[in-house]
Coordinates of N, CA, C and O in Angstrom, one line a residue:
M670 N 33.3 -40.6 -47.5 CA 32.0 -40.2 -47.1 C 32.0 -38.7 -46.7 O 32.9 -38.2 -46.1
R671 N 31.0 -38.0 -47.1 CA 30.9 -36.6 -47.0 C 30.4 -36.2 -45.6 O 29.4 -36.8 -45.1
S672 N 31.0 -35.3 -44.9 CA 30.6 -34.9 -43.6 C 29.5 -33.8 -43.7 O 29.6 -33.0 -44.6
H673 N 28.6 -33.8 -42.8 CA 27.5 -32.8 -42.8 C 27.6 -32.1 -41.5 O 27.8 -32.6 -40.4
P674 N 27.2 -30.8 -41.5 CA 27.1 -30.1 -40.2 C 25.9 -30.6 -39.4 O 25.0 -31.3 -40.0
K675 N 25.9 -30.3 -38.2 CA 24.8 -30.7 -37.3 C 23.5 -30.2 -37.8 O 23.3 -29.1 -38.3
G676 N 22.5 -31.1 -37.8 CA 21.2 -30.8 -38.3 C 20.8 -31.3 -39.7 O 19.7 -31.1 -40.2
V677 N 21.8 -31.9 -40.3 CA 21.6 -32.5 -41.7 C 21.3 -34.0 -41.5 O 22.1 -34.7 -40.9
S678 N 20.3 -34.4 -42.1 CA 20.0 -35.9 -42.1 C 19.7 -36.4 -43.5 O 19.3 -35.7 -44.4
T679 N 20.0 -37.7 -43.6 CA 19.7 -38.3 -44.9 C 18.5 -39.2 -44.8 O 18.3 -39.8 -43.8
D680 N 17.8 -39.4 -45.9 CA 16.7 -40.3 -46.0 C 17.2 -41.7 -46.4 O 17.7 -41.8 -47.5
V681 N 17.1 -42.6 -45.5 CA 17.6 -44.0 -45.8 C 16.8 -44.7 -46.9 O 17.3 -45.6 -47.5
S682 N 15.5 -44.3 -47.0 CA 14.7 -45.0 -48.0 C 15.1 -44.6 -49.5 O 14.9 -45.4 -50.4
N683 N 15.7 -43.4 -49.6 CA 16.1 -43.0 -50.9 C 17.5 -42.4 -50.7 O 17.7 -41.2 -50.5
P684 N 18.6 -43.2 -50.9 CA 19.9 -42.7 -50.6 C 20.4 -41.6 -51.5 O 21.4 -41.0 -51.2
T685 N 19.8 -41.4 -52.6 CA 20.3 -40.4 -53.6 C 19.8 -39.0 -53.2 O 20.3 -38.0 -53.7
Q686 N 18.8 -39.0 -52.4 CA 18.2 -37.7 -52.0 C 18.7 -37.3 -50.6 O 18.5 -38.1 -49.7
V687 N 19.2 -36.1 -50.4 CA 19.6 -35.7 -49.1 C 18.6 -34.6 -48.6 O 18.4 -33.6 -49.3
K688 N 18.0 -34.9 -47.4 CA 17.1 -33.9 -46.8 C 18.0 -33.1 -45.8 O 18.7 -33.6 -45.0
T689 N 17.9 -31.8 -45.9 CA 18.6 -30.9 -45.0 C 17.6 -30.3 -44.0 O 16.6 -29.7 -44.4
A690 N 17.9 -30.4 -42.8 CA 17.1 -29.8 -41.7 C 17.7 -28.4 -41.6 O 18.8 -28.0 -42.0
A691 N 16.9 -27.5 -40.9 CA 17.3 -26.2 -40.7 C 18.5 -26.2 -39.7 O 18.5 -26.9 -38.7
W692 N 19.5 -25.4 -40.1 CA 20.7 -25.3 -39.2 C 20.3 -24.3 -38.0 O 19.6 -23.3 -38.2
P693 N 20.9 -24.6 -36.9 CA 20.6 -23.6 -35.8 C 21.3 -22.3 -36.1 O 22.2 -22.2 -36.9
L694 N 20.7 -21.2 -35.5 CA 21.2 -19.9 -35.8 C 22.7 -19.7 -35.6 O 23.4 -19.0 -36.4
A695 N 23.2 -20.3 -34.5 CA 24.6 -20.2 -34.2 C 25.5 -20.8 -35.3 O 26.5 -20.2 -35.7
W696 N 25.0 -21.9 -35.8 CA 25.8 -22.6 -36.9 C 25.7 -21.7 -38.2 O 26.7 -21.6 -38.9
R697 N 24.6 -21.2 -38.5 CA 24.5 -20.4 -39.7 C 25.4 -19.1 -39.6 O 26.1 -18.7 -40.5
S698 N 25.3 -18.5 -38.4 CA 26.2 -17.3 -38.2 C 27.6 -17.6 -38.3 O 28.4 -16.9 -38.9
L699 N 28.1 -18.7 -37.6 CA 29.5 -19.1 -37.7 C 29.9 -19.5 -39.1 O 31.0 -19.1 -39.5
F700 N 29.0 -20.2 -39.8 CA 29.3 -20.5 -41.2 C 29.5 -19.3 -42.0 O 30.5 -19.2 -42.8
R701 N 28.7 -18.3 -41.9 CA 28.8 -17.1 -42.7 C 30.1 -16.4 -42.4 O 30.8 -15.9 -43.3
F702 N 30.5 -16.3 -41.1 CA 31.8 -15.7 -40.7 C 32.9 -16.4 -41.3 O 33.8 -15.8 -41.9
V703 N 33.0 -17.8 -41.1 CA 34.1 -18.6 -41.7 C 34.2 -18.5 -43.2 O 35.3 -18.3 -43.7
F704 N 33.0 -18.5 -43.8 CA 33.0 -18.4 -45.3 C 33.6 -17.1 -45.7 O 34.5 -17.0 -46.6
C705 N 33.2 -16.0 -45.1 CA 33.8 -14.7 -45.4 C 35.3 -14.6 -45.2 O 36.0 -14.0 -46.0
Y706 N 35.7 -15.1 -44.0 CA 37.2 -15.1 -43.7 C 38.0 -15.9 -44.7 O 39.0 -15.5 -45.2
V707 N 37.5 -17.1 -45.0 CA 38.2 -18.0 -46.0 C 38.3 -17.3 -47.4 O 39.3 -17.3 -48.1
A708 N 37.2 -16.7 -47.7 CA 37.1 -15.9 -49.0 C 38.2 -14.8 -49.0 O 38.8 -14.6 -50.0
L709 N 38.3 -14.1 -47.9 CA 39.3 -13.0 -47.9 C 40.7 -13.6 -47.9 O 41.6 -13.1 -48.6
F710 N 40.9 -14.7 -47.2 CA 42.2 -15.4 -47.2 C 42.6 -15.9 -48.7 O 43.7 -15.9 -49.1
A711 N 41.6 -16.3 -49.4 CA 41.8 -16.8 -50.7 C 42.2 -15.8 -51.7 O 42.7 -16.1 -52.8
V712 N 41.9 -14.5 -51.4 CA 42.3 -13.4 -52.3 C 43.8 -13.3 -52.6 O 44.2 -13.0 -53.7
Y713 N 44.6 -13.6 -51.6 CA 46.0 -13.4 -51.7 C 46.7 -14.4 -52.7 O 47.5 -13.9 -53.5
P714 N 46.4 -15.7 -52.7 CA 47.0 -16.5 -53.8 C 46.5 -16.1 -55.1 O 47.3 -16.1 -56.1
V715 N 45.3 -15.6 -55.3 CA 44.8 -15.1 -56.6 C 45.6 -13.9 -57.0 O 45.9 -13.8 -58.2
D716 N 45.9 -13.0 -56.0 CA 46.7 -11.9 -56.3 C 48.1 -12.3 -56.9 O 48.6 -11.7 -57.9
G717 N 48.7 -13.3 -56.3 CA 50.0 -13.9 -56.9 C 49.8 -14.4 -58.3 O 50.7 -14.3 -59.1
I718 N 48.7 -15.1 -58.5 CA 48.5 -15.7 -59.8 C 48.3 -14.6 -60.8 O 48.8 -14.6 -62.0
V719 N 47.5 -13.5 -60.5 CA 47.3 -12.4 -61.4 C 48.6 -11.7 -61.7 O 48.9 -11.4 -62.8
N720 N 49.5 -11.5 -60.7 CA 50.8 -11.0 -60.9 C 51.6 -11.8 -61.9 O 52.2 -11.3 -62.8
M721 N 51.6 -13.1 -61.8 CA 52.3 -14.0 -62.6 C 51.7 -14.0 -64.1 O 52.5 -13.9 -65.0
L722 N 50.4 -14.0 -64.2 CA 49.8 -13.9 -65.5 C 50.1 -12.6 -66.2 O 50.3 -12.6 -67.4
C723 N 50.0 -11.5 -65.5 CA 50.3 -10.2 -66.1 C 51.7 -10.1 -66.5 O 52.0 -9.6 -67.6
H724 N 52.6 -10.7 -65.8 CA 54.0 -10.7 -66.2 C 54.2 -11.5 -67.4 O 54.9 -11.1 -68.3
D725 N 53.6 -12.7 -67.5 CA 53.8 -13.6 -68.6 C 53.1 -13.0 -69.9 O 53.6 -13.2 -71.0
A726 N 52.0 -12.3 -69.7 CA 51.3 -11.7 -70.8 C 52.0 -10.3 -71.3 O 51.5 -9.8 -72.3
G727 N 52.9 -9.9 -70.5 CA 53.6 -8.6 -70.9 C 52.8 -7.4 -70.5 O 53.0 -6.3 -70.9
I728 N 51.8 -7.6 -69.6 CA 51.0 -6.5 -69.1 C 51.8 -5.7 -68.1 O 52.5 -6.3 -67.3
G729 N 51.7 -4.4 -68.0 CA 52.4 -3.6 -67.1 C 52.2 -4.0 -65.7 O 51.2 -4.5 -65.3
S730 N 53.3 -3.9 -64.9 CA 53.2 -4.3 -63.5 C 52.3 -3.4 -62.7 O 51.9 -3.7 -61.6
G731 N 51.9 -2.2 -63.2 CA 51.0 -1.3 -62.5 C 49.6 -2.0 -62.3 O 49.0 -1.8 -61.2
V732 N 49.1 -2.7 -63.2 CA 47.8 -3.4 -63.1 C 47.9 -4.5 -62.1 O 47.0 -4.6 -61.2
A733 N 49.0 -5.3 -62.1 CA 49.1 -6.4 -61.2 C 49.4 -5.9 -59.8 O 49.1 -6.6 -58.8
A734 N 50.1 -4.8 -59.6 CA 50.5 -4.3 -58.3 C 49.4 -3.5 -57.6 O 49.6 -3.1 -56.5
L735 N 48.3 -3.2 -58.3 CA 47.3 -2.4 -57.7 C 46.7 -2.9 -56.3 O 46.7 -2.2 -55.4
P736 N 46.3 -4.2 -56.2 CA 45.9 -4.7 -54.9 C 47.0 -4.6 -53.8 O 46.7 -4.2 -52.7
E737 N 48.2 -4.9 -54.2 CA 49.3 -4.8 -53.2 C 49.5 -3.3 -52.8 O 49.7 -3.0 -51.6
S738 N 49.4 -2.4 -53.7 CA 49.6 -1.0 -53.4 C 48.5 -0.5 -52.5 O 48.8 0.4 -51.6
I739 N 47.3 -1.0 -52.7 CA 46.2 -0.6 -51.9 C 46.4 -1.1 -50.4 O 46.3 -0.3 -49.5
L740 N 46.8 -2.3 -50.3 CA 47.1 -2.9 -49.0 C 48.3 -2.2 -48.3 O 48.2 -1.9 -47.1
H741 N 49.3 -1.8 -49.1 CA 50.5 -1.1 -48.5 C 50.1 0.3 -48.0 O 50.8 0.9 -47.2
A742 N 49.0 0.8 -48.5 CA 48.6 2.1 -48.0 C 47.5 2.0 -46.9 O 47.6 2.7 -45.9
L743 N 46.7 1.0 -47.0 CA 45.6 0.8 -46.1 C 46.0 0.2 -44.7 O 45.6 0.7 -43.7
I744 N 46.9 -0.8 -44.7 CA 47.2 -1.5 -43.5 C 48.0 -0.5 -42.5 O 47.7 -0.5 -41.3
P745 N 49.0 0.2 -43.0 CA 49.7 1.2 -42.1 C 48.7 2.2 -41.6 O 48.8 2.7 -40.4
W746 N 47.8 2.7 -42.4 CA 46.8 3.6 -41.9 C 45.9 3.0 -40.8 O 45.7 3.7 -39.8
I747 N 45.5 1.8 -41.0 CA 44.7 1.1 -39.9 C 45.6 1.0 -38.7 O 45.1 1.2 -37.5
G748 N 46.8 0.6 -38.8 CA 47.7 0.5 -37.7 C 47.9 1.8 -36.9 O 47.8 1.8 -35.7
A749 N 48.0 2.9 -37.6 CA 48.2 4.2 -37.0 C 46.9 4.8 -36.4 O 46.9 5.3 -35.3
N750 N 45.8 4.7 -37.2 CA 44.6 5.5 -36.9 C 43.5 4.7 -36.2 O 42.7 5.2 -35.4
V751 N 43.5 3.4 -36.4 CA 42.5 2.5 -35.7 C 43.0 1.8 -34.5 O 42.5 1.9 -33.4
L752 N 44.2 1.2 -34.7 CA 44.8 0.4 -33.6 C 45.7 1.3 -32.7 O 46.2 0.8 -31.7
H753 N 46.1 2.5 -33.2 CA 46.9 3.4 -32.5 C 48.3 2.8 -32.1 O 48.7 2.8 -30.9
L754 N 48.9 2.1 -33.0 CA 50.2 1.5 -32.8 C 51.3 2.6 -32.5 O 51.2 3.7 -33.1
G755 N 52.2 2.3 -31.6 CA 53.2 3.3 -31.2 C 54.2 3.6 -32.3 O 54.6 4.8 -32.5
N756 N 54.5 2.6 -33.1 CA 55.5 2.8 -34.2 C 54.8 2.6 -35.6 O 53.9 1.7 -35.7
P757 N 55.2 3.3 -36.6 CA 54.5 3.1 -37.9 C 55.0 1.8 -38.5 O 56.1 1.3 -38.2
I758 N 54.1 1.2 -39.3 CA 54.4 0.0 -40.0 C 55.3 0.3 -41.2 O 54.9 1.0 -42.1
T759 N 56.6 -0.2 -41.1 CA 57.5 0.1 -42.2 C 57.9 -1.1 -43.0 O 58.4 -1.0 -44.1
V760 N 57.8 -2.3 -42.4 CA 58.1 -3.6 -43.0 C 56.9 -4.2 -43.5 O 55.9 -4.5 -42.7
F761 N 56.8 -4.4 -44.8 CA 55.6 -5.1 -45.4 C 55.8 -6.6 -45.5 O 56.8 -7.1 -45.1
T762 N 54.8 -7.3 -46.0 CA 54.9 -8.7 -46.1 C 56.3 -9.1 -46.8 O 56.6 -8.6 -47.8
N763 N 57.0 -10.0 -46.1 CA 58.3 -10.4 -46.6 C 58.5 -11.9 -46.7 O 59.6 -12.4 -46.8
G764 N 57.4 -12.6 -46.5 CA 57.4 -14.1 -46.6 C 57.4 -14.7 -45.3 O 57.1 -15.9 -45.2
S765 N 57.8 -14.0 -44.2 CA 57.8 -14.7 -42.9 C 56.4 -14.8 -42.2 O 56.1 -15.7 -41.5
G766 N 55.5 -13.9 -42.5 CA 54.2 -13.9 -41.9 C 54.2 -13.4 -40.5 O 53.2 -13.4 -39.8
D767 N 55.3 -13.0 -40.0 CA 55.4 -12.5 -38.6 C 55.9 -11.1 -38.5 O 56.7 -10.7 -37.7
T768 N 55.3 -10.2 -39.3 CA 55.6 -8.8 -39.2 C 54.3 -8.1 -38.7 O 53.2 -8.7 -38.7
T769 N 54.5 -6.9 -38.3 CA 53.4 -6.1 -37.8 C 52.3 -5.9 -38.9 O 51.1 -6.0 -38.7
F770 N 52.8 -5.8 -40.1 CA 51.9 -5.6 -41.3 C 51.0 -6.9 -41.4 O 49.8 -6.7 -41.6
D771 N 51.6 -8.0 -41.3 CA 50.8 -9.3 -41.4 C 49.8 -9.4 -40.3 O 48.7 -9.9 -40.5
W772 N 50.2 -9.1 -39.1 CA 49.3 -9.2 -37.9 C 48.1 -8.2 -38.0 O 47.0 -8.5 -37.7
V773 N 48.4 -7.0 -38.5 CA 47.3 -6.0 -38.7 C 46.4 -6.4 -39.9 O 45.2 -6.3 -39.8
L774 N 47.0 -7.1 -40.9 CA 46.2 -7.6 -42.0 C 45.3 -8.7 -41.5 O 44.1 -8.7 -41.9
V775 N 45.7 -9.6 -40.6 CA 44.9 -10.6 -40.1 C 43.7 -10.0 -39.3 O 42.6 -10.4 -39.4
A776 N 44.1 -9.0 -38.4 CA 43.0 -8.3 -37.6 C 42.0 -7.6 -38.5 O 40.8 -7.7 -38.3
T777 N 42.5 -7.0 -39.6 CA 41.6 -6.3 -40.6 C 40.7 -7.3 -41.3 O 39.5 -7.1 -41.4
N778 N 41.3 -8.5 -41.7 CA 40.5 -9.5 -42.3 C 39.4 -10.0 -41.4 O 38.3 -10.3 -41.8
L779 N 39.7 -10.2 -40.1 CA 38.8 -10.7 -39.1 C 37.6 -9.7 -39.0 O 36.4 -10.1 -38.9
A780 N 38.0 -8.4 -38.9 CA 37.0 -7.4 -38.8 C 36.1 -7.3 -40.0 O 34.8 -7.2 -39.9
I781 N 36.7 -7.4 -41.2 CA 35.9 -7.3 -42.4 C 35.0 -8.5 -42.5 O 33.8 -8.4 -42.9
A782 N 35.5 -9.7 -42.2 CA 34.7 -10.9 -42.2 C 33.5 -10.8 -41.2 O 32.4 -11.2 -41.5
A783 N 33.7 -10.2 -40.1 CA 32.6 -10.1 -39.1 C 31.6 -9.1 -39.6 O 30.4 -9.4 -39.5
V784 N 32.0 -8.0 -40.2 CA 31.0 -7.1 -40.7 C 30.3 -7.7 -41.9 O 29.0 -7.6 -42.0
A785 N 31.0 -8.4 -42.8 CA 30.3 -9.0 -43.9 C 29.4 -10.1 -43.5 O 28.3 -10.3 -44.0
A786 N 29.7 -10.9 -42.4 CA 28.8 -11.9 -41.9 C 27.6 -11.3 -41.3 O 26.5 -11.9 -41.5
I787 N 27.7 -10.2 -40.6 CA 26.5 -9.6 -40.0 C 25.6 -9.0 -41.1 O 24.4 -9.3 -41.1
A788 N 26.2 -8.4 -42.2 CA 25.4 -7.9 -43.3 C 24.7 -9.1 -44.0 O 23.5 -9.0 -44.4
W789 N 25.5 -10.2 -44.2 CA 24.9 -11.4 -44.9 C 23.8 -11.9 -44.0 O 22.7 -12.3 -44.6
S790 N 23.9 -12.0 -42.7 CA 22.9 -12.5 -41.8 C 21.6 -11.7 -41.9 O 20.5 -12.2 -41.9
V791 N 21.8 -10.4 -42.0 CA 20.6 -9.5 -42.1 C 19.9 -9.7 -43.4 O 18.7 -9.8 -43.5
L792 N 20.7 -9.7 -44.5 CA 20.1 -9.8 -45.8 C 19.6 -11.1 -46.2 O 18.6 -11.2 -47.0
D793 N 20.1 -12.2 -45.6 CA 19.7 -13.6 -45.9 C 19.2 -14.3 -44.7 O 19.5 -15.5 -44.5
R794 N 18.4 -13.6 -43.9 CA 17.9 -14.2 -42.7 C 16.9 -15.3 -42.8 O 16.7 -16.1 -41.9
R795 N 16.3 -15.4 -44.0 CA 15.3 -16.5 -44.2 C 15.8 -17.8 -44.6 O 15.2 -18.8 -44.4
R796 N 17.1 -17.8 -45.1 CA 17.7 -19.1 -45.4 C 18.0 -19.9 -44.2 O 18.6 -19.4 -43.2
L797 N 17.7 -21.2 -44.2 CA 17.8 -22.0 -43.0 C 19.0 -23.0 -43.1 O 19.3 -23.6 -42.1
E798 N 19.6 -23.1 -44.3 CA 20.8 -24.0 -44.4 C 21.6 -23.5 -45.6 O 21.2 -22.8 -46.4
Y799 N 22.9 -24.0 -45.6 CA 23.8 -23.7 -46.6 C 24.6 -24.9 -47.1 O 25.8 -25.0 -47.2
E800 N 23.8 -26.0 -47.4 CA 24.4 -27.3 -47.7 C 25.3 -27.2 -48.9 O 26.5 -27.7 -48.9
R801 N 24.9 -26.6 -50.0 CA 25.7 -26.5 -51.2 C 26.9 -25.6 -51.0 O 28.0 -26.0 -51.4
L802 N 26.7 -24.5 -50.3 CA 27.8 -23.6 -50.1 C 28.8 -24.2 -49.1 O 30.0 -24.0 -49.2
W803 N 28.3 -25.0 -48.2 CA 29.2 -25.8 -47.3 C 30.1 -26.7 -48.0 O 31.3 -26.8 -47.8
A804 N 29.6 -27.4 -49.0 CA 30.4 -28.3 -49.8 C 31.5 -27.5 -50.6 O 32.6 -27.9 -50.7
W805 N 31.1 -26.4 -51.2 CA 32.0 -25.5 -51.9 C 33.1 -25.0 -51.0 O 34.3 -24.8 -51.4
L806 N 32.7 -24.6 -49.8 CA 33.7 -24.1 -48.8 C 34.7 -25.2 -48.5 O 35.9 -24.9 -48.5
Q807 N 34.3 -26.4 -48.3 CA 35.2 -27.5 -48.0 C 36.2 -27.7 -49.2 O 37.4 -27.9 -49.0
Y808 N 35.6 -27.7 -50.4 CA 36.4 -27.9 -51.6 C 37.5 -26.8 -51.7 O 38.6 -27.0 -52.0
G809 N 37.0 -25.5 -51.6 CA 37.9 -24.4 -51.7 C 39.0 -24.4 -50.6 O 40.2 -24.1 -50.9
A810 N 38.6 -24.8 -49.4 CA 39.6 -24.8 -48.3 C 40.7 -25.9 -48.6 O 41.9 -25.7 -48.3
R811 N 40.3 -27.0 -49.1 CA 41.2 -28.1 -49.5 C 42.2 -27.6 -50.6 O 43.4 -27.9 -50.5
I812 N 41.7 -26.9 -51.6 CA 42.5 -26.4 -52.6 C 43.5 -25.4 -52.1 O 44.7 -25.4 -52.4
L813 N 43.0 -24.5 -51.2 CA 43.9 -23.5 -50.6 C 45.0 -24.1 -49.7 O 46.2 -23.8 -49.8
L814 N 44.6 -25.1 -48.9 CA 45.6 -25.8 -48.1 C 46.6 -26.5 -48.9 O 47.8 -26.5 -48.7
A815 N 46.2 -27.2 -50.0 CA 47.1 -27.9 -50.9 C 48.1 -27.0 -51.5 O 49.3 -27.2 -51.6
A816 N 47.6 -25.8 -52.0 CA 48.5 -24.8 -52.6 C 49.5 -24.3 -51.6 O 50.7 -24.1 -52.0
E817 N 49.0 -24.0 -50.4 CA 50.0 -23.5 -49.4 C 51.0 -24.6 -49.0 O 52.2 -24.2 -48.9
L818 N 50.6 -25.8 -48.9 CA 51.6 -26.9 -48.5 C 52.6 -27.1 -49.7 O 53.8 -27.3 -49.4
L819 N 52.1 -27.1 -50.9 CA 53.0 -27.3 -52.0 C 54.0 -26.1 -52.1 O 55.2 -26.3 -52.4
S820 N 53.5 -24.9 -52.0 CA 54.3 -23.8 -52.0 C 55.4 -23.8 -50.9 O 56.6 -23.6 -51.2
Y821 N 55.0 -24.2 -49.7 CA 56.0 -24.2 -48.6 C 57.0 -25.4 -48.9 O 58.2 -25.2 -48.7
G822 N 56.5 -26.5 -49.3 CA 57.4 -27.6 -49.6 C 58.4 -27.3 -50.7 O 59.5 -27.7 -50.6
L823 N 57.9 -26.7 -51.8 CA 58.8 -26.3 -52.9 C 59.8 -25.3 -52.5 O 61.0 -25.3 -53.0
D824 N 59.4 -24.4 -51.6 CA 60.4 -23.5 -51.1 C 61.5 -24.2 -50.3 O 62.7 -23.7 -50.3
K825 N 61.2 -25.3 -49.7 CA 62.2 -26.0 -48.9 C 63.1 -26.9 -49.9 O 64.3 -27.1 -49.6
V826 N 62.5 -27.4 -50.9 CA 63.2 -28.2 -51.9 C 64.2 -27.4 -52.7 O 65.3 -27.7 -53.0
M827 N 63.7 -26.3 -53.2 CA 64.5 -25.4 -54.0 C 65.5 -24.6 -53.1 O 65.2 -24.4 -52.0
P828 N 66.6 -24.3 -53.6 CA 67.6 -23.6 -52.8 C 67.2 -22.1 -52.5 O 68.1 -21.3 -52.6
L829 N 66.0 -21.9 -52.1 CA 65.5 -20.5 -51.8 C 65.7 -20.2 -50.3 O 65.9 -19.1 -49.9
Q830 N 65.6 -21.2 -49.4 CA 65.7 -20.9 -48.0 C 66.9 -21.6 -47.3 O 67.0 -21.6 -46.1
F831 N 67.8 -22.2 -48.1 CA 68.9 -22.9 -47.5 C 70.2 -22.0 -47.6 O 70.4 -21.3 -48.5

């Protein structure tokens, strides 16, 4: 059974048709923020897939490494100039997820998602619900979670971490 956010009701006289009520402003705003954050989080597995495909196709590593090189320049700059960290970020993502680089990346993604959600809210203020996008968000989040769990599990099975 599919779950619906608050404010969504179904017509029992015609079970094939779903009527959606207007979502409260707080729900719409929260949905926009979460959607933007999950979309930003989803970029990183795609980056890994692009790297793999470029390597398999014989395309130079410069094309595949472009997003990573941008982050390796941007995140230390944000740490030094925006967050005013005492020490420069010298260790980049190394698989642990517990480096200063990773924490600044999370903070940056939260800030970008907030700005994107505010812009989205201003530009799309007349829309009262996001039923179809809600379903796609659930689907995408499930795929991302499955990919992360499989990756983590395979790292444990393969002699990579033992």
